mmCIF file of C-alpha atoms in Angstrom:
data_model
loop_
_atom_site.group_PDB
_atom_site.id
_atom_site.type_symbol
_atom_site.label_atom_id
_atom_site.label_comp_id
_atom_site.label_asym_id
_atom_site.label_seq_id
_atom_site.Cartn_x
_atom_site.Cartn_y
_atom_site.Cartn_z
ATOM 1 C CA UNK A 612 -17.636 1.039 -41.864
ATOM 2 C CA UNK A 613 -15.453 3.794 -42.198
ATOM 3 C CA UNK A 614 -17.302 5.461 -45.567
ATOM 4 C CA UNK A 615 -20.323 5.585 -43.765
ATOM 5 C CA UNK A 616 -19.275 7.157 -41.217
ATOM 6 C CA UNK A 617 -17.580 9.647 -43.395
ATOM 7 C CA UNK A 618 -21.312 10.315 -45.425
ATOM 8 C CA UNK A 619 -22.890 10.040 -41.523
ATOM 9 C CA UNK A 620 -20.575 12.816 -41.296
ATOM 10 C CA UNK A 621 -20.982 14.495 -44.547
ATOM 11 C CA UNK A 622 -24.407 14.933 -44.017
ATOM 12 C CA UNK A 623 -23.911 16.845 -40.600
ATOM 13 C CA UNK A 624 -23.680 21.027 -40.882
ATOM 14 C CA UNK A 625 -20.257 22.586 -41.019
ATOM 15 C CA UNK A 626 -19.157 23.380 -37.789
ATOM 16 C CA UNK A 627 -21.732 21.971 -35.472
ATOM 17 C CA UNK A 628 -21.036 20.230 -32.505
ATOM 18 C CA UNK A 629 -22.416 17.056 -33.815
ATOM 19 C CA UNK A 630 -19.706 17.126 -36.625
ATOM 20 C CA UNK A 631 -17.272 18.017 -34.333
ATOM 21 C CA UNK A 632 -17.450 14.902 -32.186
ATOM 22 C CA UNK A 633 -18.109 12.518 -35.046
ATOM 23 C CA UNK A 634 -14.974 13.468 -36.509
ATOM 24 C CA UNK A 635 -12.900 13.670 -33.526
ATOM 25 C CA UNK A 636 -14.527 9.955 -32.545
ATOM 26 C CA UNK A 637 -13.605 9.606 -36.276
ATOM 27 C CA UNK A 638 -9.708 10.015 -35.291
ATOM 28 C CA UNK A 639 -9.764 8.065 -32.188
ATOM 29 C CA UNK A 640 -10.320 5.449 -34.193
ATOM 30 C CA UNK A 641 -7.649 5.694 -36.520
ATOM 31 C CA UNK A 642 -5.037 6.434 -33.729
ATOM 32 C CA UNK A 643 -6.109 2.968 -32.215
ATOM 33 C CA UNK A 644 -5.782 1.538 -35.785
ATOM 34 C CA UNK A 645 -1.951 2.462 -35.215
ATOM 35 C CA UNK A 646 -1.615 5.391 -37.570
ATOM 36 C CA UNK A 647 -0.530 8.302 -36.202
ATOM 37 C CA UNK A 648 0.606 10.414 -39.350
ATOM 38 C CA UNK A 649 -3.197 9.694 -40.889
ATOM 39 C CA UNK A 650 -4.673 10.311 -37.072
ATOM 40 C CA UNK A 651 -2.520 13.591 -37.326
ATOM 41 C CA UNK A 652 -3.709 14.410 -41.141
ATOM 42 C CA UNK A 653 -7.474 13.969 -40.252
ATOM 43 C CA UNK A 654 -6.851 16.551 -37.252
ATOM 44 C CA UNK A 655 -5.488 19.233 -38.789
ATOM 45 C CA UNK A 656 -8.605 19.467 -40.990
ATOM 46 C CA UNK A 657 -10.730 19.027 -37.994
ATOM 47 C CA UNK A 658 -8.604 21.854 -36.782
ATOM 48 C CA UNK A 659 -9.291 24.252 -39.070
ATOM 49 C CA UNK A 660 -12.632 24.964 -38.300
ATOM 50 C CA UNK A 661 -11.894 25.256 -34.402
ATOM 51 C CA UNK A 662 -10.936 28.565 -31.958
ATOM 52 C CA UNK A 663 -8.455 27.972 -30.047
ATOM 53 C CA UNK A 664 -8.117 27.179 -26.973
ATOM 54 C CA UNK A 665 -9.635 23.357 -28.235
ATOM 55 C CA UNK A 666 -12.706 21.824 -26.092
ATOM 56 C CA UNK A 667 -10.544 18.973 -23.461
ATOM 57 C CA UNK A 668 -11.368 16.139 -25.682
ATOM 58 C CA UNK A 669 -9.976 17.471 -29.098
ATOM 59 C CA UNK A 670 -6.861 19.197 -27.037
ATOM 60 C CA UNK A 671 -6.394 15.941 -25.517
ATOM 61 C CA UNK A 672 -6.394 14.210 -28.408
ATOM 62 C CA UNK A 673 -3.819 16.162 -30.389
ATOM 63 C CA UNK A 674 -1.513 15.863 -27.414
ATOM 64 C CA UNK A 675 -1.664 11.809 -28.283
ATOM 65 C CA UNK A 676 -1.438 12.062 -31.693
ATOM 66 C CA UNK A 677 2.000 13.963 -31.079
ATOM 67 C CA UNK A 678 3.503 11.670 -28.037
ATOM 68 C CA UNK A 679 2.507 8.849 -31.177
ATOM 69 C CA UNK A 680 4.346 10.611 -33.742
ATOM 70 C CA UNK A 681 7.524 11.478 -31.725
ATOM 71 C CA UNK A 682 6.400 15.421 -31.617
ATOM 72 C CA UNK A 683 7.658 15.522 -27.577
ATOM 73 C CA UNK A 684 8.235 18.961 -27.737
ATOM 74 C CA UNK A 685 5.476 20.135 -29.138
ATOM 75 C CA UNK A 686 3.121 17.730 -26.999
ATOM 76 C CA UNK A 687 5.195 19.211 -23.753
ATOM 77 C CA UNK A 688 4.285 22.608 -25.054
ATOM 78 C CA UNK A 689 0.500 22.341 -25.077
ATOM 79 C CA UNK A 690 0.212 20.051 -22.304
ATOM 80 C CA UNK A 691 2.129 23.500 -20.381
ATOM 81 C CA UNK A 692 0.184 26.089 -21.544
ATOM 82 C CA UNK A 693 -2.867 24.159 -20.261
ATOM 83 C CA UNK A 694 -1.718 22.952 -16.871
ATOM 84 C CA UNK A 695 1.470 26.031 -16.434
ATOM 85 C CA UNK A 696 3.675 25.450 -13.917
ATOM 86 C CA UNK A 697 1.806 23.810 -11.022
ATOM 87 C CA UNK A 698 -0.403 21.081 -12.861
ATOM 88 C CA UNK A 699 -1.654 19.673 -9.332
ATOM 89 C CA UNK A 700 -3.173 22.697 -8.673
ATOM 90 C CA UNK A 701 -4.753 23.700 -12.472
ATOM 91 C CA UNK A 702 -8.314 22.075 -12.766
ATOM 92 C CA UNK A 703 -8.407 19.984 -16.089
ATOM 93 C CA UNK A 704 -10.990 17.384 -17.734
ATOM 94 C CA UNK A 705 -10.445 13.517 -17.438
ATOM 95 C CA UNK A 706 -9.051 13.589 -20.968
ATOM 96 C CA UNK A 707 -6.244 15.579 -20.043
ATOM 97 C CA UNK A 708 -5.465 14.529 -17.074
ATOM 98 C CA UNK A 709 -5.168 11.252 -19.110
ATOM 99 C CA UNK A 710 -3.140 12.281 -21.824
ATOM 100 C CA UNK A 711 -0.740 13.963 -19.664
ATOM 101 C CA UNK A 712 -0.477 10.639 -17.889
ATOM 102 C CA UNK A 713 0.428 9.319 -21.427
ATOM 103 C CA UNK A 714 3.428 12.001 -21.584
ATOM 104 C CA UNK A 715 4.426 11.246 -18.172
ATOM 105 C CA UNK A 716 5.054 7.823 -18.605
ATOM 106 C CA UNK A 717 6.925 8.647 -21.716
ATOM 107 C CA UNK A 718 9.136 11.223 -20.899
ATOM 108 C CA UNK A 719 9.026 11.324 -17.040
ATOM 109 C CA UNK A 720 8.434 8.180 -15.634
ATOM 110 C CA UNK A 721 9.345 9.144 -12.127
ATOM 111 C CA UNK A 722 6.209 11.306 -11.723
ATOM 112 C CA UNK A 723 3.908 9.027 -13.493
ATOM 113 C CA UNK A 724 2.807 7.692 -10.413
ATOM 114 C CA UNK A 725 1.638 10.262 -8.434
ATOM 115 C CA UNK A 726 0.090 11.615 -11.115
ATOM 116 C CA UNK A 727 -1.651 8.633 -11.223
ATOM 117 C CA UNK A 728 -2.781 9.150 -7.652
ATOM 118 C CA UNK A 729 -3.566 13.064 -8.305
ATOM 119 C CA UNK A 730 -6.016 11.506 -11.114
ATOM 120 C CA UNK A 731 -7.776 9.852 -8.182
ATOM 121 C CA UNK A 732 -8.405 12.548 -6.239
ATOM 122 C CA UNK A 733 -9.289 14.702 -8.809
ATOM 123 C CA UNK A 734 -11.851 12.548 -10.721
ATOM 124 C CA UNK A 735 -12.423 9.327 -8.806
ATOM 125 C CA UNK A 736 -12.238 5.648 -8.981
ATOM 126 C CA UNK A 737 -13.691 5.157 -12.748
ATOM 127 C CA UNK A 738 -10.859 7.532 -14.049
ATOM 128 C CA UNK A 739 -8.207 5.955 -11.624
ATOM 129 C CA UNK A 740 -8.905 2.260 -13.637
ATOM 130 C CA UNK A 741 -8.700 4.330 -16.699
ATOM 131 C CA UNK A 742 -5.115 5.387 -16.168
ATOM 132 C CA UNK A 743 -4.222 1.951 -14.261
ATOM 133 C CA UNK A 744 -5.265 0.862 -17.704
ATOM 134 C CA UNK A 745 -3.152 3.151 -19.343
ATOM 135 C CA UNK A 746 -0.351 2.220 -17.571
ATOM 136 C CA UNK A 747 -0.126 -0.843 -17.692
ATOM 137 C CA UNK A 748 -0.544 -1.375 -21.719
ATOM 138 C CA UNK A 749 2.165 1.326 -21.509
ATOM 139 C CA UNK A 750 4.441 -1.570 -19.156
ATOM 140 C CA UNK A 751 3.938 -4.267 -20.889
ATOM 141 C CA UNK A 752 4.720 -3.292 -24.253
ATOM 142 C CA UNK A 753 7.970 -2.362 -23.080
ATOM 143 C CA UNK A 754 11.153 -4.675 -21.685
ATOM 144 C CA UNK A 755 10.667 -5.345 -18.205
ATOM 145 C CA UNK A 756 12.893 -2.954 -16.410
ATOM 146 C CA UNK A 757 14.006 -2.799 -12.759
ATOM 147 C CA UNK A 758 13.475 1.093 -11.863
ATOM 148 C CA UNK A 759 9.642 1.384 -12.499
ATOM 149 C CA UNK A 760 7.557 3.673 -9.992
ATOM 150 C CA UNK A 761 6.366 1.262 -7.344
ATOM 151 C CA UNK A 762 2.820 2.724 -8.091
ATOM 152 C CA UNK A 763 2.868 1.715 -11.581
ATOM 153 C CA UNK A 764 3.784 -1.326 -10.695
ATOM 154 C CA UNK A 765 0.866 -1.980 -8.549
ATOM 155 C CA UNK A 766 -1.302 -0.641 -11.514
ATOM 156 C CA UNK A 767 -0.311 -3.261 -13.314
ATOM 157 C CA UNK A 768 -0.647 -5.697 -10.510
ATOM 158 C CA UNK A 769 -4.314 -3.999 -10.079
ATOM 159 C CA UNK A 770 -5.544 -4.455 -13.726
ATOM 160 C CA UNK A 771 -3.595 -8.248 -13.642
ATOM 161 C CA UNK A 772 -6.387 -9.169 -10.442
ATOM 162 C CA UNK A 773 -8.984 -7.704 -12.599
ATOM 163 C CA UNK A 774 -8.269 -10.223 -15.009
ATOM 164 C CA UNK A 775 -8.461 -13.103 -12.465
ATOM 165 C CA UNK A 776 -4.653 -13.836 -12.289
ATOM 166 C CA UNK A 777 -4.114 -13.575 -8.884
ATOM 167 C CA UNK A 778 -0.358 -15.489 -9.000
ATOM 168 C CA UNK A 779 0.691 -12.985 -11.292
ATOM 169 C CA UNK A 780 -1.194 -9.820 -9.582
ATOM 170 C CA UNK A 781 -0.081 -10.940 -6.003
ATOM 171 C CA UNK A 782 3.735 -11.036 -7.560
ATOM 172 C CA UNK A 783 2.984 -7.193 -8.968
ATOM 173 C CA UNK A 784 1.693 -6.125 -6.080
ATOM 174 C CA UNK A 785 4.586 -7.673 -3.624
ATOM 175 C CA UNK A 786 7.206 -5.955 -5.979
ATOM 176 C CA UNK A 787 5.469 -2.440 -5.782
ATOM 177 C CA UNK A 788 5.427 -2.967 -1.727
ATOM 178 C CA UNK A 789 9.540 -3.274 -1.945
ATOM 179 C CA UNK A 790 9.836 -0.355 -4.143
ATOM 180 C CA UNK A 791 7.905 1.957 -2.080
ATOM 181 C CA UNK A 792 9.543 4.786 -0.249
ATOM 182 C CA UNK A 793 7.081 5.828 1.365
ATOM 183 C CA UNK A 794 5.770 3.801 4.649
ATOM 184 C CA UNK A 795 2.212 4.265 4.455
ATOM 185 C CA UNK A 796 1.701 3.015 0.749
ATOM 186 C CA UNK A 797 4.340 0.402 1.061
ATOM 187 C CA UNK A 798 1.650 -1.698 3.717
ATOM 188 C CA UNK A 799 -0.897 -0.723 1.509
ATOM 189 C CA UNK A 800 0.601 -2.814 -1.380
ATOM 190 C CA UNK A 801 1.644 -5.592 0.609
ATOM 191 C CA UNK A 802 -2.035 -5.824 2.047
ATOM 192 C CA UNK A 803 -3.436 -6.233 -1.313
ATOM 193 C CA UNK A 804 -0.380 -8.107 -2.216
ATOM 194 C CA UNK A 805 -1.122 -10.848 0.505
ATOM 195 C CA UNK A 806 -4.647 -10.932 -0.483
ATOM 196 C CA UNK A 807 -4.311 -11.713 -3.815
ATOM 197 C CA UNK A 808 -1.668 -14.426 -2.449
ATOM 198 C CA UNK A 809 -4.214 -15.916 -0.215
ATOM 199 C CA UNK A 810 -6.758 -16.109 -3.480
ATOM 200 C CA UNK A 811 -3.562 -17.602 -5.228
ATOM 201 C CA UNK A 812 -4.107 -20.380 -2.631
ATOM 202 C CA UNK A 813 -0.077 -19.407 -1.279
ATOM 203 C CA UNK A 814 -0.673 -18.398 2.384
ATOM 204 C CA UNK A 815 2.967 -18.691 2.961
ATOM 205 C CA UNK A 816 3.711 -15.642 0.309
ATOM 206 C CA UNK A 817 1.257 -13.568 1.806
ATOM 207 C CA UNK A 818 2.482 -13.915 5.034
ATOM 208 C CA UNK A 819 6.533 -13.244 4.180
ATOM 209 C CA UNK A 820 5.055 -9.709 2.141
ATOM 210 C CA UNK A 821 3.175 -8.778 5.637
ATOM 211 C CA UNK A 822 6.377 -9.504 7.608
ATOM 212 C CA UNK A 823 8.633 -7.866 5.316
ATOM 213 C CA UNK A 824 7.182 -5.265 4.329
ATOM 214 C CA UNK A 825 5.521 -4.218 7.977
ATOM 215 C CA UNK A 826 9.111 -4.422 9.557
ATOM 216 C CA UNK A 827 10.871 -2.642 7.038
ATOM 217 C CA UNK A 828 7.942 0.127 7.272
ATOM 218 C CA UNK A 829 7.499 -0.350 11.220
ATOM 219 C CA UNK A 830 6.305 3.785 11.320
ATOM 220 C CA UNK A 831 2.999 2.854 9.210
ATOM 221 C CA UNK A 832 -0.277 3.550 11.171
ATOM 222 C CA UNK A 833 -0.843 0.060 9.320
ATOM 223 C CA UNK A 834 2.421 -2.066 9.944
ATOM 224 C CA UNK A 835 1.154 -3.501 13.221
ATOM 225 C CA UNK A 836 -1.950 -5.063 12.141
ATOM 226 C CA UNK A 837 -0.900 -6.171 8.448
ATOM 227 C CA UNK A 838 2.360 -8.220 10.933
ATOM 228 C CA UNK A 839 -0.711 -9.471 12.879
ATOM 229 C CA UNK A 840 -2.464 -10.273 10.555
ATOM 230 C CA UNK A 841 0.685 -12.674 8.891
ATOM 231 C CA UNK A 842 0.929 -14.115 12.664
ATOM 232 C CA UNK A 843 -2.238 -15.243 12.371
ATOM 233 C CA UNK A 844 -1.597 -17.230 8.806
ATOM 234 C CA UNK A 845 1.421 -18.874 10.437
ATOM 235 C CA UNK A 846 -0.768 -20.205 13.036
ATOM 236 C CA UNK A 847 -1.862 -22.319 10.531
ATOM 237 C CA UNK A 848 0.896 -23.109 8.271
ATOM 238 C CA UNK A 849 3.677 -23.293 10.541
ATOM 239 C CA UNK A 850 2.798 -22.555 14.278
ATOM 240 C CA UNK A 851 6.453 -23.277 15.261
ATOM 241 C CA UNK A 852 6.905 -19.842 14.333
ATOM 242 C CA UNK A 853 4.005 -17.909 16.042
ATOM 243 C CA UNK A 854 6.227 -17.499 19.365
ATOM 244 C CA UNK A 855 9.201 -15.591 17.968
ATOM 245 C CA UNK A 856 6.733 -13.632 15.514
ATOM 246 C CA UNK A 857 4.750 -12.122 18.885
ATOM 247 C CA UNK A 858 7.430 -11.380 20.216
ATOM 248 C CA UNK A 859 8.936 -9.552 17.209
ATOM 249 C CA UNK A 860 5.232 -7.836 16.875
ATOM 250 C CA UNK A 861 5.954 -6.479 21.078
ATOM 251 C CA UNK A 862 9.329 -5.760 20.073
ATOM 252 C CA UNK A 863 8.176 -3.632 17.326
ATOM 253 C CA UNK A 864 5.073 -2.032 18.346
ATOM 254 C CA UNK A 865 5.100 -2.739 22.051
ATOM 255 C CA UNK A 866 1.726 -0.153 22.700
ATOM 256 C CA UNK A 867 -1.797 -0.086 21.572
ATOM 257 C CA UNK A 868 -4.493 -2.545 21.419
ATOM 258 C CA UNK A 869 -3.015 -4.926 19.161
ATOM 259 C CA UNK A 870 0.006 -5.469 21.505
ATOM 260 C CA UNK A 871 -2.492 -6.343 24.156
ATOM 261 C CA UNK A 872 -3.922 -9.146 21.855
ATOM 262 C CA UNK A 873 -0.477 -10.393 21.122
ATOM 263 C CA UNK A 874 0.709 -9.800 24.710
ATOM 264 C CA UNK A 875 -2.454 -12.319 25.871
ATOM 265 C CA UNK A 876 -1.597 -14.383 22.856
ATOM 266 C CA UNK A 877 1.791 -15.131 23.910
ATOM 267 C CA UNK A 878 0.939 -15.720 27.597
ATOM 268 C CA UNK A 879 -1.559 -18.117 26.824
ATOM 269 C CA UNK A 880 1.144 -19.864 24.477
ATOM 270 C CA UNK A 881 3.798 -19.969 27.575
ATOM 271 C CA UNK A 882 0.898 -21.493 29.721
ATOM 272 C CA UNK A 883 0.009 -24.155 27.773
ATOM 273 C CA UNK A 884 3.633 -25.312 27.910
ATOM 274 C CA UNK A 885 4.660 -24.715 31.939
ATOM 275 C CA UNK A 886 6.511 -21.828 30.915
ATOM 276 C CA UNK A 887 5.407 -19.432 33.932
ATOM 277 C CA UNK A 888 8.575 -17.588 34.446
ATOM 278 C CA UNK A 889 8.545 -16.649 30.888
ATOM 279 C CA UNK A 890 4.864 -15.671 31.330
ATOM 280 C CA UNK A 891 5.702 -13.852 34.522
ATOM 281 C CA UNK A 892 8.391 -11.516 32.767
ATOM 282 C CA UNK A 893 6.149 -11.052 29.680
ATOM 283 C CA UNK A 894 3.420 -9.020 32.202
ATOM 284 C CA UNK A 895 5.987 -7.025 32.580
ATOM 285 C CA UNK A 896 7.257 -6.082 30.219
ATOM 286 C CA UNK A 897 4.464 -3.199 29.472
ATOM 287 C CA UNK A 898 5.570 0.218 29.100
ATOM 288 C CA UNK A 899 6.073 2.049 32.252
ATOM 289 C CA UNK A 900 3.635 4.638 31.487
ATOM 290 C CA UNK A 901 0.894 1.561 30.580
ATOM 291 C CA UNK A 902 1.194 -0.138 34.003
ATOM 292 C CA UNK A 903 -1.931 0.822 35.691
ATOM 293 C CA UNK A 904 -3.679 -0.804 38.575
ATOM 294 C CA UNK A 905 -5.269 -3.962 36.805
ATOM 295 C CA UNK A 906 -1.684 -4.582 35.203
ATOM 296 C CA UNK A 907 0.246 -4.274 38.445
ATOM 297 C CA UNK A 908 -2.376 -7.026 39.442
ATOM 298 C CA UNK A 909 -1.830 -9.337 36.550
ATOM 299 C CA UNK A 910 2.070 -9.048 37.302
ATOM 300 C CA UNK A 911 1.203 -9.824 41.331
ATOM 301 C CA UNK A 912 -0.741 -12.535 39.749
ATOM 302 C CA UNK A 913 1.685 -13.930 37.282
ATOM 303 C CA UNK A 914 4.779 -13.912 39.605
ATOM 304 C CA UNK A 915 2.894 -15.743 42.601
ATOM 305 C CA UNK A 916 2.171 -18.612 39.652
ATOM 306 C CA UNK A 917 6.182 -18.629 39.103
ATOM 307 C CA UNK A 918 7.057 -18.851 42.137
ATOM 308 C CA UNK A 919 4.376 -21.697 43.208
ATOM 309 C CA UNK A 920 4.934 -23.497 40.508
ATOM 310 C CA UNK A 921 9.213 -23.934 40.354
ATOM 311 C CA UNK A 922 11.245 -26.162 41.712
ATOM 312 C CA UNK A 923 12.839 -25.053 45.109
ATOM 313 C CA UNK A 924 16.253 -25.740 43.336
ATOM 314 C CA UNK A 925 15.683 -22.978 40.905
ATOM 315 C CA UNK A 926 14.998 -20.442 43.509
ATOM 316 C CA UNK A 927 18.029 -18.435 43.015
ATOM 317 C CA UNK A 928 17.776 -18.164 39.187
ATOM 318 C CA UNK A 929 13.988 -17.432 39.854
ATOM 319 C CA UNK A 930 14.939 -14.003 41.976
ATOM 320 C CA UNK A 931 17.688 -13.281 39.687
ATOM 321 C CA UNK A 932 14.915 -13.124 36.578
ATOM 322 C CA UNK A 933 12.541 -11.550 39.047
ATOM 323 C CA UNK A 934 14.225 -8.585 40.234
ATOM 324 C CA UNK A 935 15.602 -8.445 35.954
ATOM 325 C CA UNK A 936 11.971 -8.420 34.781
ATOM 326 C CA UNK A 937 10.564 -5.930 37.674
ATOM 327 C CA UNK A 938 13.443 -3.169 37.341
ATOM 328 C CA UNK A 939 10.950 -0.738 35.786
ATOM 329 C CA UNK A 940 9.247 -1.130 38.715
ATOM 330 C CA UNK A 941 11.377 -0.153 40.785
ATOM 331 C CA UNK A 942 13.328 2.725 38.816
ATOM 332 C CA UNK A 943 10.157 4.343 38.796
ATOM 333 C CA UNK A 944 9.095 6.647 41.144
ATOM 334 C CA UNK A 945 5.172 6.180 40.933
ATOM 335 C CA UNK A 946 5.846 2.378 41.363
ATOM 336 C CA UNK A 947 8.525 1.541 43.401
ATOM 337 C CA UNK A 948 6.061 2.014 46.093
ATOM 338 C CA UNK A 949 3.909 -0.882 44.214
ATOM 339 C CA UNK A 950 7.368 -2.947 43.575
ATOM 340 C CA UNK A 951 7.469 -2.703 47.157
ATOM 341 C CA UNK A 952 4.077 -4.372 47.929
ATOM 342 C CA UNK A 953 4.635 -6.919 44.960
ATOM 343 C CA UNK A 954 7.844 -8.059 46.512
ATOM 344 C CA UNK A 955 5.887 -8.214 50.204
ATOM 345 C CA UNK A 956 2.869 -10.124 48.903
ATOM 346 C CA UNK A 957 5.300 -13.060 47.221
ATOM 347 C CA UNK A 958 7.068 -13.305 50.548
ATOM 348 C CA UNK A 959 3.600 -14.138 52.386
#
């Protein structure tokens, strides 16, 4: 196969673009093969009959044929005079970007992966699976090591889904979510993380990587759901927990739309088991600044339910948890005036 392509190229003019790409396809090949010192033979020929600066695809290709034959400094040197001293900001083919990814993960590991991420931006989803891919042959043919960039991690975890094996994917992805600084890309791993778990058929996983990684991360726009979102997946394997876990969820995140779910959640949850005091101080304990009207009439409502519904005996404890539960009502100015009227209405 090879001597016809080199009389496929022999019949092509010298220096023609044709040529050109047949012979640098032509070296690809042999760099795959595993020989670097022929790989870098052929392209020094191919070399000779090329201007400098290189077209992206040949410069990018010399740049591998160096990291493969040890040549580091020399690799470093081109890659800088291409992308100087702010690569983010120099505008570069896929090839490069690619082959710089190749040095990074060499010599600089710590920036591989937001390089990886600047390859997104810059050129897409097709070229991001293209240096996921990269990556992760780059991983595995090395020892396993602890101090990997969490988003290399998750490339491998990516490319293992890809290949259907969601255990070993969901197991990636859960160890790039605890090696993530930062917040927002820490919940994004554990999402996919618990997803793959679910596939994996291990529900219980994929909720402890929500819960874990959501409270460790509680500043994430997306740590409130992806905790909900594990609530919910206890409710079915182990519903003993769901309680504590709302509660945790208003602890944590005590404003917004999903606290009003979990808030109603919860209530409904006290209900069903006579728990109305309980119920009674859960109304109220909405932030100040969220107690409107309709919410000083759910807390009228809730406490007239406690109150009809306990023993006489337990009257004194009753007030004692009352006036406890209410105190925001009544250290604030715009409400005491309502405390007052809430405090009136369960005496009649």
């Amino acid at each position: 196969a090879e001597r016809a392509a080199d009389q496929a190229i022999r019949q092509l003019p010298m220096g023609t673009a044709a040529r050109t790409e047949m012979l640098r396809l032509k070296i690809e090949a042999i760099l795959r093969m595993q020989q670097p010192d022929r790989a870098a033979f052929e392209f020094g020929d191919l070399a000779k009959f090329l201007s400098s600066p290189y077209p992206s695809r040949i410069a990018a290709l010399g740049i591998r044929i160096d990291l493969q034959n040890g040549k580091a400094d020399r690799a470093s040197k081109t890659l800088g005079n291409i992308y100087g001293d702010d690569p983010f900001r120099t505008s570069a083919s896929i090839e490069l970007d690619l082959a710089r990814l190749e040095y990074l993960l060499r010599y600089q590991a710590e920036e591989a992966g937001q390089w990886i991420n600047a390859i997104e931006d810059r050129h897409g989803l097709y070229a991001l699976r293209r240096a996921e891919a990269i990556a992760t042959t780059f991983i595995e043919s090395r020892s396993p090591s602890g101090d990997l960039d969490a988003t290399l991690i998750a490339a491998q975890g990516r490319a293992r889904l890809r290949r259907k094996d969601t255990s070993g994917a969901a197991k990636l992805l859960s160890s790039a979510a605890g090696a993530e600084i930062d917040s927002q890309q820490a919940v994004t791993y554990a999402i996919e993380a618990a997803a793959a778990w679910i596939a994996a058929l291990r529900p219980d996983k994929a909720a402890k990587v929500l819960i874990s990684t959501s409270t460790a991360h509680s500043t994430s726009r997306q740590s409130a759901a992806a905790h909900f979102q594990a609530i919910h997946i206890f409710q079915t394997i182990d519903p003993d927990e769901v309680e504590s876990l709302l509660r945790v969820q208003l602890e944590q995140w005590p404003r917004g739309p999903i606290a009003a779910q979990s808030r109603t959640w919860l209530q409904k949850i006290l209900h069903s088991e006579n728990r109305f005091i309980d119920a009674a101080e859960l109304v109220c304990s909405l932030p100040v600044d969220e107690i409107d009207e309709r919410a000083l009439s759910d807390i009228s409502a809730a406490w007239r339910i406690a109150f009809h519904k306990s023993p006489n005996d337990s009257l004194n404890d009753l007030t004692r948890r009352f006036h406890q539960a209410t105190q925001s009502l009544r250290d604030s100015p715009e409400l005491r005036n309502d405390y007052r009227l809430l405090c009136l209405s369960l005496i009649h």
